Amino acid sequence: YQTFPGTPRWKKTHLTYRIVSYTSDLPRKKVDDAIKRALMVWSDVTPLRFQRVYTGQADIVIGFARREHGDGYPFDGRGNTLAHAFAPGEGIGGDAHFDDDEKWSDINQDVNLFLVAAHEFGHSLGLAHSNVRGALMYPLYSYQNPQTFRLPADDRRGIQKLYGKKTS
Amino acid sequence: FPVQLRPEPGTGRDLQKIKAYLDKFFPIFTKTQNLSIEERIKEMQRFFHLTITGKLDTETEKIMTLPRCGLPDVAE
């Protein structure tokens, strides 16, 4: 695993998230559920807790967008870049953006929202790309069954280096 | 008939394609300003555990077409 330069991380364990826009590929409830489960991937192994907010500011702002969408890192249409997220910090820090030109899915082998979101939230929490094939933070997308997903050891070590282990 | 040779990276569209990919995912930092395109391809091949050739071979080209996260693979 790798962290970002300067090892940015949240200095608190209670983080808020807000979903500001949705894809039309999935019912909103399924998007909400995929996002919640993707955050749980990380909160299951650390002391981090996530609370959803519906108005005002949030640490992690989540949205779907196409092409240029206001952050200077335009998406590129169907394929190639699927999503991106920013390292922990004020303002845009922690935010996660998903390319709405992709075909998003919750269960089948189109681009699986849960798997991509879990990866992006790794960035939102301070993990950079891993060169370990099979790690969640490996930059290339590959499908696996979300129902049987388990956080690989490389990612667990990385996130626990930043936030410690979950306390019982 | 002679086999049509694949153009080496360093010419035309192939060069533009690999440069765009490297600029986005393996950007040049101040310390690495003088890296040749071959060295930059090698860096990418090392990251993805490919055979280190420094050339835009089939294996490397395939990686460039795969869906992926938009963040760089190396950080300053």
CSV table of C-alpha atoms in Angstrom, one decimal:
chain,number,residue,atom,x,y,z
A,1,TYR,CA,0.0,0.0,0.0
A,2,GLN,CA,1.0,3.6,-0.3
A,3,THR,CA,-0.2,6.8,1.3
A,4,PHE,CA,-0.2,10.3,-0.3
A,5,PRO,CA,2.8,12.6,0.1
A,6,GLY,CA,2.8,14.1,3.6
A,7,THR,CA,0.4,11.3,4.7
A,8,PRO,CA,-2.7,13.3,4.9
A,9,ARG,CA,-5.4,11.7,7.1
A,10,TRP,CA,-8.5,12.8,9.0
A,11,LYS,CA,-7.7,13.9,12.5
A,12,LYS,CA,-11.1,12.8,13.7
A,13,THR,CA,-12.8,9.4,13.6
A,14,HIS,CA,-16.4,10.6,13.1
A,15,LEU,CA,-16.8,11.6,9.5
A,16,THR,CA,-19.8,12.8,7.6
A,17,TYR,CA,-20.8,12.1,4.0
A,18,ARG,CA,-23.3,13.6,1.6
A,19,ILE,CA,-24.6,12.3,-1.7
A,20,VAL,CA,-25.3,15.3,-3.9
A,21,SER,CA,-26.1,13.7,-7.2
A,22,TYR,CA,-27.1,10.2,-8.5
A,23,THR,CA,-26.8,8.1,-11.6
A,24,SER,CA,-29.9,7.2,-13.5
A,25,ASP,CA,-28.5,3.6,-14.0
A,26,LEU,CA,-29.7,2.5,-10.5
A,27,PRO,CA,-32.5,3.3,-8.2
A,28,ARG,CA,-31.4,5.9,-5.5
A,29,LYS,CA,-31.9,3.3,-2.8
A,30,LYS,CA,-29.4,1.0,-4.5
A,31,VAL,CA,-26.9,3.8,-4.8
A,32,ASP,CA,-27.4,4.7,-1.1
A,33,ASP,CA,-26.9,1.1,-0.2
A,34,ALA,CA,-23.7,0.6,-2.3
A,35,ILE,CA,-22.2,3.8,-0.8
A,36,LYS,CA,-23.0,2.8,2.7
A,37,ARG,CA,-21.5,-0.7,2.3
A,38,ALA,CA,-18.4,0.7,0.6
A,39,LEU,CA,-17.8,3.0,3.6
A,40,MET,CA,-18.4,0.0,5.9
A,41,VAL,CA,-15.5,-1.8,4.2
A,42,TRP,CA,-13.2,0.8,6.0
A,43,SER,CA,-15.2,1.3,9.2
A,44,ASP,CA,-15.2,-2.4,9.9
A,45,VAL,CA,-11.5,-2.5,10.4
A,46,THR,CA,-10.8,0.9,11.9
A,47,PRO,CA,-12.2,3.2,14.6
A,48,LEU,CA,-13.8,5.4,11.8
A,49,ARG,CA,-17.5,6.0,11.9
A,50,PHE,CA,-19.5,7.5,9.0
A,51,GLN,CA,-22.7,9.5,9.3
A,52,ARG,CA,-24.8,10.5,6.4
A,53,VAL,CA,-26.0,14.1,6.2
A,54,TYR,CA,-28.5,15.5,3.8
A,55,THR,CA,-27.8,19.2,3.9
A,56,GLY,CA,-24.9,21.5,4.6
A,57,GLN,CA,-21.2,20.6,4.6
A,58,ALA,CA,-19.8,17.1,4.8
A,59,ASP,CA,-16.3,15.7,5.0
A,60,ILE,CA,-16.9,13.4,2.0
A,61,VAL,CA,-19.1,14.8,-0.8
A,62,ILE,CA,-20.2,12.1,-3.3
A,63,GLY,CA,-21.6,12.7,-6.7
A,64,PHE,CA,-22.0,11.5,-10.3
A,65,ALA,CA,-20.9,13.7,-13.2
A,66,ARG,CA,-19.8,13.7,-16.8
A,67,ARG,CA,-16.8,15.2,-18.6
A,68,GLU,CA,-15.6,18.5,-17.0
A,69,HIS,CA,-17.4,18.8,-13.7
A,70,GLY,CA,-15.7,21.7,-11.9
A,71,ASP,CA,-12.6,20.2,-10.3
A,72,GLY,CA,-10.2,20.5,-13.3
A,73,TYR,CA,-10.1,16.7,-13.8
A,74,PRO,CA,-12.6,16.0,-16.5
A,75,PHE,CA,-14.0,12.5,-17.0
A,76,ASP,CA,-13.5,10.8,-20.4
A,77,GLY,CA,-16.7,9.1,-21.4
A,78,ARG,CA,-17.4,5.4,-21.3
A,79,GLY,CA,-14.5,3.2,-20.2
A,80,ASN,CA,-11.0,4.1,-19.0
A,81,THR,CA,-11.4,6.5,-16.0
A,82,LEU,CA,-14.3,5.4,-13.9
A,83,ALA,CA,-14.0,7.7,-10.9
A,84,HIS,CA,-11.6,9.7,-8.7
A,85,ALA,CA,-11.4,11.0,-5.2
A,86,PHE,CA,-9.4,13.5,-3.3
A,87,ALA,CA,-7.1,12.9,-0.3
A,88,PRO,CA,-8.3,14.0,3.2
A,89,GLY,CA,-8.5,17.7,3.6
A,90,GLU,CA,-10.7,20.8,3.7
A,91,GLY,CA,-13.0,21.7,0.8
A,92,ILE,CA,-12.7,19.3,-2.0
A,93,GLY,CA,-10.5,17.0,0.2
A,94,GLY,CA,-12.1,13.6,0.7
A,95,ASP,CA,-14.7,14.1,-2.1
A,96,ALA,CA,-15.5,11.3,-4.5
A,97,HIS,CA,-16.7,11.7,-8.0
A,98,PHE,CA,-18.1,8.9,-10.3
A,99,ASP,CA,-18.2,9.1,-14.1
A,100,ASP,CA,-21.8,9.0,-15.1
A,101,ASP,CA,-20.9,8.0,-18.6
A,102,GLU,CA,-20.2,4.5,-17.2
A,103,LYS,CA,-22.9,1.9,-16.9
A,104,TRP,CA,-23.2,1.5,-13.1
A,105,SER,CA,-24.6,-1.6,-11.6
A,106,ASP,CA,-25.1,-3.1,-8.1
A,107,ILE,CA,-24.9,-6.8,-8.8
A,108,ASN,CA,-23.8,-7.7,-12.3
A,109,GLN,CA,-20.5,-7.3,-14.1
A,110,ASP,CA,-21.1,-3.8,-15.6
A,111,VAL,CA,-19.0,-1.4,-13.5
A,112,ASN,CA,-19.9,-2.3,-10.0
A,113,LEU,CA,-20.6,0.8,-7.9
A,114,PHE,CA,-19.8,-0.8,-4.6
A,115,LEU,CA,-16.3,-2.0,-5.7
A,116,VAL,CA,-15.4,1.3,-7.3
A,117,ALA,CA,-16.8,3.3,-4.3
A,118,ALA,CA,-14.8,1.2,-1.8
A,119,HIS,CA,-11.7,2.0,-3.8
A,120,GLU,CA,-12.4,5.7,-4.0
A,121,PHE,CA,-13.2,6.0,-0.3
A,122,GLY,CA,-9.7,4.5,0.3
A,123,HIS,CA,-8.4,7.7,-1.4
A,124,SER,CA,-10.9,9.8,0.6
A,125,LEU,CA,-9.3,8.4,3.8
A,126,GLY,CA,-5.7,8.8,2.7
A,127,LEU,CA,-4.6,5.7,0.8
A,128,ALA,CA,-2.9,6.1,-2.6
A,129,HIS,CA,-2.6,3.3,-5.2
A,130,SER,CA,-1.1,0.0,-4.3
A,131,ASN,CA,0.9,-2.0,-6.8
A,132,VAL,CA,-0.3,-5.2,-5.2
A,133,ARG,CA,-2.4,-7.1,-7.7
A,134,GLY,CA,-5.7,-8.0,-6.0
A,135,ALA,CA,-5.5,-5.2,-3.5
A,136,LEU,CA,-8.6,-2.9,-3.4
A,137,MET,CA,-6.4,0.1,-3.9
A,138,TYR,CA,-4.8,-1.4,-7.1
A,139,PRO,CA,-5.7,1.2,-9.8
A,140,LEU,CA,-7.2,-1.2,-12.4
A,141,TYR,CA,-10.8,-2.2,-12.1
A,142,SER,CA,-11.6,-5.9,-11.9
A,143,TYR,CA,-14.9,-7.4,-11.0
A,144,GLN,CA,-15.5,-9.7,-8.0
A,145,ASN,CA,-18.7,-10.7,-6.3
A,146,PRO,CA,-19.6,-7.9,-3.9
A,147,GLN,CA,-21.5,-10.3,-1.7
A,148,THR,CA,-18.3,-12.2,-0.8
A,149,PHE,CA,-16.0,-9.2,-0.8
A,150,ARG,CA,-13.3,-9.1,1.9
A,151,LEU,CA,-10.8,-6.3,2.4
A,152,PRO,CA,-7.4,-7.6,1.3
A,153,ALA,CA,-4.6,-7.7,3.8
A,154,ASP,CA,-2.6,-5.0,2.0
A,155,ASP,CA,-5.4,-2.5,2.2
A,156,ARG,CA,-6.2,-3.4,5.8
A,157,ARG,CA,-2.6,-2.8,6.8
A,158,GLY,CA,-2.6,0.5,5.0
A,159,ILE,CA,-5.8,1.9,6.6
A,160,GLN,CA,-4.8,0.6,10.1
A,161,LYS,CA,-1.5,2.3,9.7
A,162,LEU,CA,-3.4,5.6,9.3
A,163,TYR,CA,-6.2,5.1,11.8
A,164,GLY,CA,-5.4,2.1,14.0
A,165,LYS,CA,-7.4,-1.0,14.5
A,166,LYS,CA,-11.1,-1.1,15.4
A,167,THR,CA,-11.6,-1.1,19.1
A,168,SER,CA,-14.2,-3.5,20.4
B,1,PHE,CA,4.8,-10.3,-48.4
B,2,PRO,CA,6.9,-8.8,-45.6
B,3,VAL,CA,5.2,-8.5,-42.3
B,4,GLN,CA,4.0,-5.0,-41.6
B,5,LEU,CA,6.2,-3.7,-38.8
B,6,ARG,CA,4.6,-2.1,-35.8
B,7,PRO,CA,5.8,1.5,-35.3
B,8,GLU,CA,8.2,2.0,-32.4
B,9,PRO,CA,7.0,4.3,-29.6
B,10,GLY,CA,8.5,7.6,-30.4
B,11,THR,CA,6.5,8.2,-33.6
B,12,GLY,CA,3.0,9.3,-34.3
B,13,ARG,CA,-0.2,8.2,-32.6
B,14,ASP,CA,1.5,5.6,-30.4
B,15,LEU,CA,3.7,8.2,-28.8
B,16,GLN,CA,0.9,10.6,-28.2
B,17,LYS,CA,-1.2,7.8,-26.6
B,18,ILE,CA,1.5,6.5,-24.2
B,19,LYS,CA,2.5,10.1,-23.4
B,20,ALA,CA,-1.0,11.1,-22.5
B,21,TYR,CA,-1.3,8.0,-20.3
B,22,LEU,CA,2.0,8.6,-18.6
B,23,ASP,CA,1.3,12.3,-18.1
B,24,LYS,CA,-1.9,11.4,-16.4
B,25,PHE,CA,-0.9,8.4,-14.3
B,26,PHE,CA,2.8,8.6,-14.0
B,27,PRO,CA,3.4,12.4,-14.1
B,28,ILE,CA,6.9,13.9,-14.3
B,29,PHE,CA,8.0,15.6,-11.1
B,30,THR,CA,10.7,18.2,-10.7
B,31,LYS,CA,13.2,15.5,-9.7
B,32,THR,CA,12.4,13.3,-12.8
B,33,GLN,CA,12.3,16.0,-15.5
B,34,ASN,CA,14.9,14.4,-17.6
B,35,LEU,CA,13.4,10.9,-17.9
B,36,SER,CA,13.1,9.6,-21.4
B,37,ILE,CA,9.9,8.1,-22.7
B,38,GLU,CA,11.6,4.7,-22.4
B,39,GLU,CA,12.4,5.3,-18.7
B,40,ARG,CA,8.8,6.4,-18.1
B,41,ILE,CA,7.4,3.3,-19.8
B,42,LYS,CA,9.7,1.2,-17.7
B,43,GLU,CA,8.4,2.9,-14.5
B,44,MET,CA,4.9,2.1,-15.6
B,45,GLN,CA,5.9,-1.5,-16.4
B,46,ARG,CA,7.5,-1.9,-13.0
B,47,PHE,CA,4.4,-0.6,-11.2
B,48,PHE,CA,2.2,-3.2,-13.0
B,49,HIS,CA,4.7,-6.0,-12.7
B,50,LEU,CA,5.0,-6.3,-16.5
B,51,THR,CA,8.1,-7.4,-18.4
B,52,ILE,CA,10.4,-4.3,-18.4
B,53,THR,CA,11.1,-3.5,-22.0
B,54,GLY,CA,10.7,0.3,-22.1
B,55,LYS,CA,8.6,-0.2,-25.2
B,56,LEU,CA,4.9,0.1,-25.9
B,57,ASP,CA,4.5,-3.7,-26.3
B,58,THR,CA,1.2,-5.5,-26.4
B,59,GLU,CA,1.1,-6.2,-22.7
B,60,THR,CA,1.7,-2.6,-21.8
B,61,GLU,CA,-0.8,-1.4,-24.4
B,62,LYS,CA,-3.4,-3.7,-23.0
B,63,ILE,CA,-3.0,-2.2,-19.5
B,64,MET,CA,-3.7,1.2,-21.0
B,65,THR,CA,-7.1,0.2,-22.2
B,66,LEU,CA,-8.4,-1.3,-18.9
B,67,PRO,CA,-11.0,0.6,-16.9
B,68,ARG,CA,-9.3,2.3,-13.9
B,69,CYS,CA,-9.3,5.0,-11.2
B,70,GLY,CA,-8.5,8.5,-12.5
B,71,LEU,CA,-5.8,9.2,-9.8
B,72,PRO,CA,-2.1,8.9,-10.7
B,73,ASP,CA,-0.2,5.8,-9.7
B,74,VAL,CA,2.8,7.6,-8.4
B,75,ALA,CA,2.7,10.6,-6.1
B,76,GLU,CA,5.3,13.3,-5.7
